[in-house]
Short mmCIF file of C-alpha atoms in Angstrom, two decimals:
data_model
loop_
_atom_site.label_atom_id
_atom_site.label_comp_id
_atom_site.label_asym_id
_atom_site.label_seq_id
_atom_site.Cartn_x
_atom_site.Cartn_y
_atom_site.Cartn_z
CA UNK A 12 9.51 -21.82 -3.18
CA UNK A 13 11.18 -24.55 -5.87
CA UNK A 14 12.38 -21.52 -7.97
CA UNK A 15 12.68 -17.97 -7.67
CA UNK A 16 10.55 -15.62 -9.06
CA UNK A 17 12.19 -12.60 -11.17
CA UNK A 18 11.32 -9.33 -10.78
CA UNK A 19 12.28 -7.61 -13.84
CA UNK A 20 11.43 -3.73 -13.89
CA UNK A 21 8.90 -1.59 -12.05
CA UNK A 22 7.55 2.14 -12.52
CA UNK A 23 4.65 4.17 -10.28
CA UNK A 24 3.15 7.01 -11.02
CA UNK A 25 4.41 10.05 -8.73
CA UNK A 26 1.87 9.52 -5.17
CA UNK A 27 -0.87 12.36 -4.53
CA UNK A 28 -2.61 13.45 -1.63
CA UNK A 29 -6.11 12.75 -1.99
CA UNK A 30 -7.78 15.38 -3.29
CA UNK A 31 -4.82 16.61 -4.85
CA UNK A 32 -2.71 16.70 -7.87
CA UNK A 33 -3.82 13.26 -9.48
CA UNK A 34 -7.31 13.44 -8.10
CA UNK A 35 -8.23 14.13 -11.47
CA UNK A 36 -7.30 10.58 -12.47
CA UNK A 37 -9.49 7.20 -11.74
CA UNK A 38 -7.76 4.14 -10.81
CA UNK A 39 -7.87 2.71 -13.31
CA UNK A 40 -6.38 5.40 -15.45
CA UNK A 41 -3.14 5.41 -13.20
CA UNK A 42 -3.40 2.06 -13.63
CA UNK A 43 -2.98 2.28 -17.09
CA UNK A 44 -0.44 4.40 -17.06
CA UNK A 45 1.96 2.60 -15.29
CA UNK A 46 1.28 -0.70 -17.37
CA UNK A 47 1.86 1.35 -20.79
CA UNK A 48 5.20 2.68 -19.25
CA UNK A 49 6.48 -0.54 -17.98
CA UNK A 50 6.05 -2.47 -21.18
CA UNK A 51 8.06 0.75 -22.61
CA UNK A 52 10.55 0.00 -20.58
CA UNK A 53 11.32 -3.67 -20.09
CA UNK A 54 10.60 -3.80 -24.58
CA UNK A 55 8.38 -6.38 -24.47
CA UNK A 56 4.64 -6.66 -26.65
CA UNK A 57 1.57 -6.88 -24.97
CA UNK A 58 0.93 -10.23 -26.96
CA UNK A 59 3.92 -11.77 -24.72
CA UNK A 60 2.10 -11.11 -21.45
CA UNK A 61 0.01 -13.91 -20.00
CA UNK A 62 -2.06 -12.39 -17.28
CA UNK A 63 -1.91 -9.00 -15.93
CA UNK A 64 -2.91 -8.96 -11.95
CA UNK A 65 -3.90 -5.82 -9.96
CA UNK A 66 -4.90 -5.00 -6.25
CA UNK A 67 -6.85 -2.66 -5.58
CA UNK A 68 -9.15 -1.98 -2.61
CA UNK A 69 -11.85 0.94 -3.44
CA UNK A 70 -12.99 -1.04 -6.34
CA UNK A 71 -14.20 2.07 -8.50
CA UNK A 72 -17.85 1.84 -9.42
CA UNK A 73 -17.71 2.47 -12.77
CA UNK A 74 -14.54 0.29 -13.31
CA UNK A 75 -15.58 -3.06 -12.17
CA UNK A 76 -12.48 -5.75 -11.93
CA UNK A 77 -10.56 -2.83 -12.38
CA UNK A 78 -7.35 -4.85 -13.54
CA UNK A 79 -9.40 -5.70 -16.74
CA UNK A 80 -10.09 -2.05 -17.36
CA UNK A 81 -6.37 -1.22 -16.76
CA UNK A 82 -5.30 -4.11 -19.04
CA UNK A 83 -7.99 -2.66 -21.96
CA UNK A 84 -6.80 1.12 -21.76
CA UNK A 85 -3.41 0.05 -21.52
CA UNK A 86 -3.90 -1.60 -24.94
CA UNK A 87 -3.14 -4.86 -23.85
CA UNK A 88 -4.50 -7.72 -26.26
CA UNK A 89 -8.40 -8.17 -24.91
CA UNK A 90 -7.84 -12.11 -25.12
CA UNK A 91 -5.54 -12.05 -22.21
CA UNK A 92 -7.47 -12.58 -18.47
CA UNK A 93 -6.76 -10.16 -15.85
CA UNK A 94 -8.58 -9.41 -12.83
CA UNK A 95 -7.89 -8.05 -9.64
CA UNK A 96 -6.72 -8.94 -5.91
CA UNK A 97 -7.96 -7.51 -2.70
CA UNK A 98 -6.08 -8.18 0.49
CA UNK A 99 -6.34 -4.56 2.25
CA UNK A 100 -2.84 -3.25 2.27
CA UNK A 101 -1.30 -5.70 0.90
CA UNK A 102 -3.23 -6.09 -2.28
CA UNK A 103 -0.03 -4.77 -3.79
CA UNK A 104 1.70 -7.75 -3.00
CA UNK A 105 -1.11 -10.26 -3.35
CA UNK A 106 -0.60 -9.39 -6.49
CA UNK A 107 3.05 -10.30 -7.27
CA UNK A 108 2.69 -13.73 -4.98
CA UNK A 109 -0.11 -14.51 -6.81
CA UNK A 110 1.27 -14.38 -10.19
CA UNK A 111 4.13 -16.31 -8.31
CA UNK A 112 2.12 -18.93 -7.46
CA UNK A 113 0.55 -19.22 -10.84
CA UNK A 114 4.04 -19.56 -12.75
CA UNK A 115 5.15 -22.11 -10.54
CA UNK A 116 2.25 -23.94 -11.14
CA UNK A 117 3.03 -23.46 -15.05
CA UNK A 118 -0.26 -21.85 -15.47
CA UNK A 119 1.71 -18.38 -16.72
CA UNK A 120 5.10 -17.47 -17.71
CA UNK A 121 5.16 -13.67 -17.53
CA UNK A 122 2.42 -11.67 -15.85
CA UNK A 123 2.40 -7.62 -15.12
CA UNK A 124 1.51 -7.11 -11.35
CA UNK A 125 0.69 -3.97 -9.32
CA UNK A 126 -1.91 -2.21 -7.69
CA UNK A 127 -3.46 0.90 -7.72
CA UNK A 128 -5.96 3.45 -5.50
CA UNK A 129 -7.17 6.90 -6.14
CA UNK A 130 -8.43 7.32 -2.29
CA UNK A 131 -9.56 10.85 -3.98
CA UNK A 132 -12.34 9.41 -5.38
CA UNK A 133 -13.56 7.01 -2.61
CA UNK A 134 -17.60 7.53 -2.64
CA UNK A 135 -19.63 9.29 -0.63
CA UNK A 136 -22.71 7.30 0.15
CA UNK A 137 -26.46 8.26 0.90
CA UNK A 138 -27.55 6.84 3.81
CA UNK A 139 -30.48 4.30 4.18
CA UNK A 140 -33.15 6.64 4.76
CA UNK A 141 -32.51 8.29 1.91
CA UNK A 142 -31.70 5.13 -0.10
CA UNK A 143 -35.01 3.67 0.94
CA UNK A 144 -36.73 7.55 0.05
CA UNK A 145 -35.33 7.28 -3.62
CA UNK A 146 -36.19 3.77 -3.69
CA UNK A 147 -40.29 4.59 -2.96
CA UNK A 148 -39.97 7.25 -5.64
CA UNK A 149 -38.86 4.70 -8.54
CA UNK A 150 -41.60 2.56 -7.46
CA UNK A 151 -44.70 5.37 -7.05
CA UNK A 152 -47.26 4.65 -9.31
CA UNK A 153 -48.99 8.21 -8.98
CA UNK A 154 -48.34 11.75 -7.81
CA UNK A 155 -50.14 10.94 -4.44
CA UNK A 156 -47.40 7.86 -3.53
CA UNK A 157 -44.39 10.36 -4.99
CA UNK A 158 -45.61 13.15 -2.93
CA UNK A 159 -46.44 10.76 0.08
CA UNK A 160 -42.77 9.43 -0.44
CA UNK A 161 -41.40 13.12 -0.63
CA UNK A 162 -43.32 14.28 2.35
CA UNK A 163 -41.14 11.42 4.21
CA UNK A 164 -38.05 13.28 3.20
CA UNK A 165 -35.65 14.70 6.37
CA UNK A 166 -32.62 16.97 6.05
CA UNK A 167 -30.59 14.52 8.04
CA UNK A 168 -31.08 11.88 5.33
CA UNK A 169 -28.60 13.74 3.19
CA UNK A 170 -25.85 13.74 5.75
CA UNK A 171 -23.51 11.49 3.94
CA UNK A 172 -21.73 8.52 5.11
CA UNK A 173 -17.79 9.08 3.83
CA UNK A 174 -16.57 6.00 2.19
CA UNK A 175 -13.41 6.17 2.91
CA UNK A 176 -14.00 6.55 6.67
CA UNK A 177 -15.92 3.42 6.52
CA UNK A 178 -13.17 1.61 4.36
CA UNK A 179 -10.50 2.63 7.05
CA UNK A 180 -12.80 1.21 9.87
CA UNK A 181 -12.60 -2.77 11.00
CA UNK A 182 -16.25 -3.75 10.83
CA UNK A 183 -15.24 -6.68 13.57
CA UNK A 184 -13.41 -4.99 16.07
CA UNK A 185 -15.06 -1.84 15.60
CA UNK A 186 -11.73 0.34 15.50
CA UNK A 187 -10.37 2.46 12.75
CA UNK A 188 -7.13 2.23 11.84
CA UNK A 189 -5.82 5.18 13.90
CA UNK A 190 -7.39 3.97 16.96
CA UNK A 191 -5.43 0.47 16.52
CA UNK A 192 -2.15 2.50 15.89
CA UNK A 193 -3.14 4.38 19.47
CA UNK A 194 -3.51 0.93 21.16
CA UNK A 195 0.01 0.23 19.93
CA UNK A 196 1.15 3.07 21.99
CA UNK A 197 -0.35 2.05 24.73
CA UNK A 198 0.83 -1.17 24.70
CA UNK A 199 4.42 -0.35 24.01
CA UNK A 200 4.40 2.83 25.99
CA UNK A 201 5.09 4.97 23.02
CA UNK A 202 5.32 8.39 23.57
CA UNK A 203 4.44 11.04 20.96
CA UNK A 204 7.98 12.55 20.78
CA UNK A 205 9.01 9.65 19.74
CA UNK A 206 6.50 9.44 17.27
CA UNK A 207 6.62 12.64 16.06
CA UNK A 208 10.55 12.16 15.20
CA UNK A 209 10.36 9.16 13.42
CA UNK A 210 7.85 10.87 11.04
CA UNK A 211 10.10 13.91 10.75
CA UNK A 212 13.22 11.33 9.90
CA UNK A 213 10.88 9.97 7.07
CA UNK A 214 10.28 13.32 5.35
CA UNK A 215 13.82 14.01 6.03
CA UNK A 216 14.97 10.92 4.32
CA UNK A 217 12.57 11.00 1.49
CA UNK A 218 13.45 14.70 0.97
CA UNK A 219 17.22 13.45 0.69
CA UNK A 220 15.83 10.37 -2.35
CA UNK A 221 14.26 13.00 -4.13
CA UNK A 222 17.20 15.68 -4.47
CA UNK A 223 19.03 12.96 -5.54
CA UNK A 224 17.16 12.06 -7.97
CA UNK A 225 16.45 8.55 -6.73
CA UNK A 226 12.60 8.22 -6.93
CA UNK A 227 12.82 9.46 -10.73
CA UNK A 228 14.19 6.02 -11.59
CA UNK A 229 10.91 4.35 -10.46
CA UNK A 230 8.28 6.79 -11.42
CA UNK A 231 6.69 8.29 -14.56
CA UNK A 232 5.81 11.85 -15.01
CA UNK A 233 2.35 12.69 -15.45
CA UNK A 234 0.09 15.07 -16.51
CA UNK A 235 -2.15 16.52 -13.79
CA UNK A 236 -5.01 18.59 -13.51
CA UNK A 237 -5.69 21.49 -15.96
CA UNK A 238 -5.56 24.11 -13.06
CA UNK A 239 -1.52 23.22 -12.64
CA UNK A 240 -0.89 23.10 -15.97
CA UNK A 241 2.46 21.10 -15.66
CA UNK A 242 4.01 17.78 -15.83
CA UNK A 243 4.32 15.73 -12.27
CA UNK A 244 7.42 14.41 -11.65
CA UNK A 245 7.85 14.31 -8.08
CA UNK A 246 5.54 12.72 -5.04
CA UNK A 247 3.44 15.31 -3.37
CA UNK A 248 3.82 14.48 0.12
CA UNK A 249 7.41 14.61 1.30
CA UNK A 250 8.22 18.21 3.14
CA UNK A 251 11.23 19.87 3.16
CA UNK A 252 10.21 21.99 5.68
CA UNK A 253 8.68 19.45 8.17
CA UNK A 254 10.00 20.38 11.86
CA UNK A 255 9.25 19.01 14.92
CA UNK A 256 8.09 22.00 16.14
CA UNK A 257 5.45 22.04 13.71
CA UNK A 258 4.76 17.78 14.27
CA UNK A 259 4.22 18.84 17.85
CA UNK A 260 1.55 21.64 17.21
CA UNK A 261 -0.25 18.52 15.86
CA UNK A 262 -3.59 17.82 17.85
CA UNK A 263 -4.12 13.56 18.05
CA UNK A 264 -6.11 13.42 15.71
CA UNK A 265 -8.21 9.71 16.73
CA UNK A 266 -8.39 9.91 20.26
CA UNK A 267 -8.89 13.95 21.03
CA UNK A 268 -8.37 13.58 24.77
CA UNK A 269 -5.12 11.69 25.76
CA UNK A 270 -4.32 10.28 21.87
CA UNK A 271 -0.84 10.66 20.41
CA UNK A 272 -1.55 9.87 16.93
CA UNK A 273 -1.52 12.90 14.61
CA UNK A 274 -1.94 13.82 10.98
CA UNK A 275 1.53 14.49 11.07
CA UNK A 276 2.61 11.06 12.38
CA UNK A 277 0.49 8.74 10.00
CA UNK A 278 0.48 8.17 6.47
CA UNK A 279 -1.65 10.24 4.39
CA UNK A 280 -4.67 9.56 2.42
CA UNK A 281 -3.25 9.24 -1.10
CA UNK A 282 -3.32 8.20 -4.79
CA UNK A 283 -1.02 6.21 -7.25
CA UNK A 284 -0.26 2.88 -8.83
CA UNK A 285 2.79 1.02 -9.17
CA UNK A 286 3.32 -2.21 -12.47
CA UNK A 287 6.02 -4.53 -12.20
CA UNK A 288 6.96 -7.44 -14.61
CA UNK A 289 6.98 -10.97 -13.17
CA UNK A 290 8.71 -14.00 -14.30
CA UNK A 291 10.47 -17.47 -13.82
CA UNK A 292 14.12 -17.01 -13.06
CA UNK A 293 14.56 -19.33 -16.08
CA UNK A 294 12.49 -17.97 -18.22
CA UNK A 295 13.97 -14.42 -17.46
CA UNK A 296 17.09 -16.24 -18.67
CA UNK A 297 15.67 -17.53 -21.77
CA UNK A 298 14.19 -13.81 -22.70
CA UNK A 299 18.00 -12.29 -22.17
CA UNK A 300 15.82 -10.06 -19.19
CA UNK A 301 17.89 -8.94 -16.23
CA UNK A 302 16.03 -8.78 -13.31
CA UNK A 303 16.12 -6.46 -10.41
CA UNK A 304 16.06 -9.08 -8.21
CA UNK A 305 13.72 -11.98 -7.05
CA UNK A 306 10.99 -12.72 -4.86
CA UNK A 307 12.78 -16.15 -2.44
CA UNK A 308 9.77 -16.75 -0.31
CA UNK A 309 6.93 -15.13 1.28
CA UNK A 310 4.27 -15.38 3.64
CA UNK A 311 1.16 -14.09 5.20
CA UNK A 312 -0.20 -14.22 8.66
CA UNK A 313 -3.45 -13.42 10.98
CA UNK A 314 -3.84 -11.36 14.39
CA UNK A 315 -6.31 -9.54 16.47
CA UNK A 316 -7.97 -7.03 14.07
CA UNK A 317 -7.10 -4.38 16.88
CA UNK A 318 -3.62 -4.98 17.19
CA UNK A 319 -3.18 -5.19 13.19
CA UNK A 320 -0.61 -2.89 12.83
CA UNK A 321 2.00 -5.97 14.34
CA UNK A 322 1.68 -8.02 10.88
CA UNK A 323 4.77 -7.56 10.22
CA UNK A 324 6.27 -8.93 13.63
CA UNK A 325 3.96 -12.18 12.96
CA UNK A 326 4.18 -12.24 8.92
CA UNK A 327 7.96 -12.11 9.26
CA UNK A 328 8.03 -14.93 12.02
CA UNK A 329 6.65 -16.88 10.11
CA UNK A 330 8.86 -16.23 6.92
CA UNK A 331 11.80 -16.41 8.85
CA UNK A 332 10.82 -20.14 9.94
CA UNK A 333 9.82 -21.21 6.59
CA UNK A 334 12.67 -20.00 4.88
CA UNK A 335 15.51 -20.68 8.09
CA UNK A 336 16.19 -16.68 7.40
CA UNK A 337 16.94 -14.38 10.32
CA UNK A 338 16.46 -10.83 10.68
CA UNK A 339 19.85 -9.85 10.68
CA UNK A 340 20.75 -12.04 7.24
CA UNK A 341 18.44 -8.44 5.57
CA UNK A 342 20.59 -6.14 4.57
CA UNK A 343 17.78 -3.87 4.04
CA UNK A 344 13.65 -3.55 4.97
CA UNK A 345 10.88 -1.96 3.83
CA UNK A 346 8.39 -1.51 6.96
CA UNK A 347 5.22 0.20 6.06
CA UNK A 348 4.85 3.24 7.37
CA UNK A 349 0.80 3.14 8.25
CA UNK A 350 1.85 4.98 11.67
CA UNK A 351 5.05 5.87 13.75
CA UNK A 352 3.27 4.24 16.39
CA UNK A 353 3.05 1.06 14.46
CA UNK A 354 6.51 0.66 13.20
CA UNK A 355 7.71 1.60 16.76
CA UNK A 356 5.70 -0.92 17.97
CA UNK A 357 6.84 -3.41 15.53
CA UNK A 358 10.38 -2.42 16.63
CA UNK A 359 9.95 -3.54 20.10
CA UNK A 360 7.87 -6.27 19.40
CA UNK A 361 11.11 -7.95 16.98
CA UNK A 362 13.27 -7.16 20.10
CA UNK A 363 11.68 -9.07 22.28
CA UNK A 364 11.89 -12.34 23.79
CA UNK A 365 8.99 -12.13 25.44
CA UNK A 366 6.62 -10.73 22.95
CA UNK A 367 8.02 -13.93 20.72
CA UNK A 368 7.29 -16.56 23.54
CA UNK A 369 3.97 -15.14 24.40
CA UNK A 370 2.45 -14.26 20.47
CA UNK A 371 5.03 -15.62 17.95
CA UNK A 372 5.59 -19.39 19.33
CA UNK A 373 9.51 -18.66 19.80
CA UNK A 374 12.05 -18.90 22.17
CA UNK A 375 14.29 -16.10 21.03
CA UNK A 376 13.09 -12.64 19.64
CA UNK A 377 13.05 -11.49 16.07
CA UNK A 378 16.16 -9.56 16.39
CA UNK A 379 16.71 -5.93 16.40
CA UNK A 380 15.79 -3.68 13.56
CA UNK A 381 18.83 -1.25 12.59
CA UNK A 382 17.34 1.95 11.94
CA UNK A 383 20.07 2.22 9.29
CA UNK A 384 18.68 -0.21 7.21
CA UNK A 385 15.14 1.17 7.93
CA UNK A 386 13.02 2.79 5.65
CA UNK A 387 16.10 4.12 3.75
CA UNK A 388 14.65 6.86 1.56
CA UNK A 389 11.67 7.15 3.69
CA UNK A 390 8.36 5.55 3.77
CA UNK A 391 4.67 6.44 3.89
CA UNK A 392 4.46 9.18 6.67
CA UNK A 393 6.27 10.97 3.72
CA UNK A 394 5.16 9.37 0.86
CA UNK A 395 1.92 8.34 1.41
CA UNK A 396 -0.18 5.20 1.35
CA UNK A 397 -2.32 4.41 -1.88
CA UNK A 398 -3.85 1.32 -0.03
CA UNK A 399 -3.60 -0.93 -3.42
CA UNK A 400 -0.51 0.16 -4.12
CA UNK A 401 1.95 0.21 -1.44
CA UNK A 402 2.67 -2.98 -1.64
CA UNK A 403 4.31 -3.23 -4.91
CA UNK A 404 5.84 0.28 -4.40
CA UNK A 405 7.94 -1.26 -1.27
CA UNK A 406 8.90 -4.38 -3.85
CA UNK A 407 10.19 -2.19 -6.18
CA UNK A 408 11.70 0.68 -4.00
CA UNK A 409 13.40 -1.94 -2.23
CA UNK A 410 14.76 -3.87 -4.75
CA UNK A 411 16.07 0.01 -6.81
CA UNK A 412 17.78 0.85 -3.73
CA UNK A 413 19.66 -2.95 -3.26
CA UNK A 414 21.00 -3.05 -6.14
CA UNK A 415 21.94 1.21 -6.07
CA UNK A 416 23.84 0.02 -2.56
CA UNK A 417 24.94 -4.12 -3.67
CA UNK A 418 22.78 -5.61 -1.18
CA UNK A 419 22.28 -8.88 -1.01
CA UNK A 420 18.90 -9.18 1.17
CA UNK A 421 16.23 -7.71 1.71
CA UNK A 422 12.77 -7.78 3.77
CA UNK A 423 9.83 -6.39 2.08
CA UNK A 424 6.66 -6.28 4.82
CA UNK A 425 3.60 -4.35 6.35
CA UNK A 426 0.41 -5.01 8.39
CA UNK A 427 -3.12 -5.40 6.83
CA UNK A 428 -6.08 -3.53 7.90
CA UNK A 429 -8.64 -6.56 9.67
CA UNK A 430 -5.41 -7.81 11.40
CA UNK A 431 -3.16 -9.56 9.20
CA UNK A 432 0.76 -9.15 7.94
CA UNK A 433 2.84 -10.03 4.91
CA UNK A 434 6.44 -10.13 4.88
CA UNK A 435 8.60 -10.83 1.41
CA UNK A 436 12.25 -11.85 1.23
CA UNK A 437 13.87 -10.70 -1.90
CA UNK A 438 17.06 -11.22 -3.07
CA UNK A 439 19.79 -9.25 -5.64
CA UNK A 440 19.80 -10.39 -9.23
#
């Protein structure tokens, strides 16, 4: 990139398990309520923003281009554009490279990004039979053809097809996402202690954030449903009392008969949104805005759908050649938690030679991921996985914690549902 890209501030709502606290709340409402805090924050009028940009992967069905609706209830000026990105899960940072993209084009100067999901309110949809059923109805032009229509009518057409299912499901490979993350263990020969402690260290560390009061510098209470009539300050997932024991009463979950992959050792269906502010480095100078840090280079990469939870292993490969980075110049990284299996995996696959001969077109491996660097304050085993919004959330909970520790570095990355990766290097203000 000829010039960094500042990150100014960030907030996210508090994440919810689906069907939870904020399932009261459309997208497009968290949305907005991230984009009204932010602009609290960082002091700045909504006339001085040039574009907001969202991801988002659900697109609601009564919010279409759900950025625009976000920018409108936020009370953002209606003659500034916004619309909204789509790249699985890593909308969230479609989003921010996006805007990058666009400022240093000098299309845009400043530009709110984010993304957003309430996976709570995913449809349900009728199936054909009984689309095709109501369809007959609307066109009967007597009670004869809307009682022959009626007469049609099976219990079985009501069964509904679960959206959410379908949007966690690769329509090429024919896998859902915990069936890739099983494959993964297979292939690595990862066994489900293993798995089951890594997710335990991720409540445990995101249990640790949260006492300390970290995750209250990125997030923004909220109001949640009447029946808990209180403010929501915290995120909903993270368990104090997680124990292995409990992890290993666990059936698998995907693959009932010799799976591995558990409820407990996956990220959780879940809600939120996250806003950040995007910039030039010298216009953040201009403004007198000091950054949290800055977005150095990026990039995105493809794989087997079936073997997509290894985007970050090829995403970062390919970073790492662009930018003449190496793994061990990160002080820190953000690795999506989608499943233990899947980090694992990635683990293994950045530690070895051969995996980078035979997929990555390199002579030496990746390097070795310090689990002290890892997933600091945990990751989305604990915290969940609002598809649209993760990505953002790891910008920004990355970029808190390196300048709470003077970090220089770090690595910002994840795999894509439909097999694909994206890997960010950021760097301190």
């Amino acid at each position: 990139m000829k010039e960094r890209i500042a990150i100014i501030d960030g907030v996210r709502a508090p994440f919810g398990k689906a069907g939870g606290i904020l399932s009261g709340f459309g997208a497009d409402d968290l949305g907005a309520v991230v984009v009204k805090e932010l602009l609290a924050r960082v002091e700045l009028r909504g006339e001085e923003i040039d574009e907001l940009i969202f991801g988002n992967v659900a697109q609601p069905v009564d919010a279409a281009n759900v950025a625009r609706v976000i920018a409108l209830k936020a009370g953002l000026p209606k003659e500034m554009p916004s619309y909204t990105v789509q790249r699985n899960c890593a909308s969230g940072m479609e989003s921010i490279t996006t805007a990058a993209n666009k400022i240093q084009a000098g299309e845009i100067d400043l530009a709110i990004c984010g993304g957003t999901e309430s996976m709570s309110n995913i449809p349900f949809i009728y199936r054909r039979e009984m689309v095709n059923l109501f369809s007959q109805l609307f066109r009967a032009r007597g009670m004869m053809q809307k009682l022959k229509a009626l007469l049609a009518f099976r219990p079985r057409f009501l069964a509904p097809i679960v959206g959410v299912q379908q949007g966690l499901t690769d329509p090429v490979c024919g896998m859902n996402m915990g069936m890739t993350a099983e494959l993964l263990a297979r292939e690595f020969h990862i066994t489900r202690e293993e798995q089951d402690a890594f997710a335990l260290d991720s409540h445990r560390k995101a249990c640790k954030a949260m006492d300390e009061g970290l995750f209250e510098q990125e997030t923004v209470p909220l109001p949640v449903l009447p029946q808990y009539r209180k403010i929501h300050y915290s995120d909903e997932g993270p368990r104090k009392d997680q124990s292995i024991e409990a992890l290993a009463k666990l059936r698998p979950y995907f693959d009932r008969n010799t799976g591995t992959v558990t409820v407990g050792n996956a990220c959780p269906i879940t809600d939120g949104a996250v806003a950040v502010l995007v910039t030039s480095e010298r216009r953040a100078k201009e403004m007198g805005l000091r950054p949290l840090g800055y977005l150095r280079e990026y990039c995105y990469a493809g794989l087997e759908g079936e073997r997509m939870g290894l985007g970050p292993a090829y995403a970062s490969a390919k970073l790492f050649k662009k930018s003449g980075m190496r793994l061990r110049d990160f002080d820190l990284v953000e690795l999506n938690e989608a499943f233990a299996a899947q980090v694992i995996a990635n683990e293994r696959a950045f530690s070895s030679r051969a995996f980078a001969q035979e997929n990555l077109g390199r002579s030496e491996a990746l390097g070795e991921i310090d689990r002290e660097r890892l997933n600091v304050n945990g990751g989305s085993i604990a915290l969940g996985h609002p598809v649209g919004a993760t990505g953002t959330r790891l910008v920004l909970t990355l970029l808190k914690e390196m300048r709470r520790r003077n970090k220089e570095k770090g690595l910002a990355t994840l795999c894509i549902g439909g097999g694909q990766g994206a890997a960010l290097a950021l760097e301190a203000a």
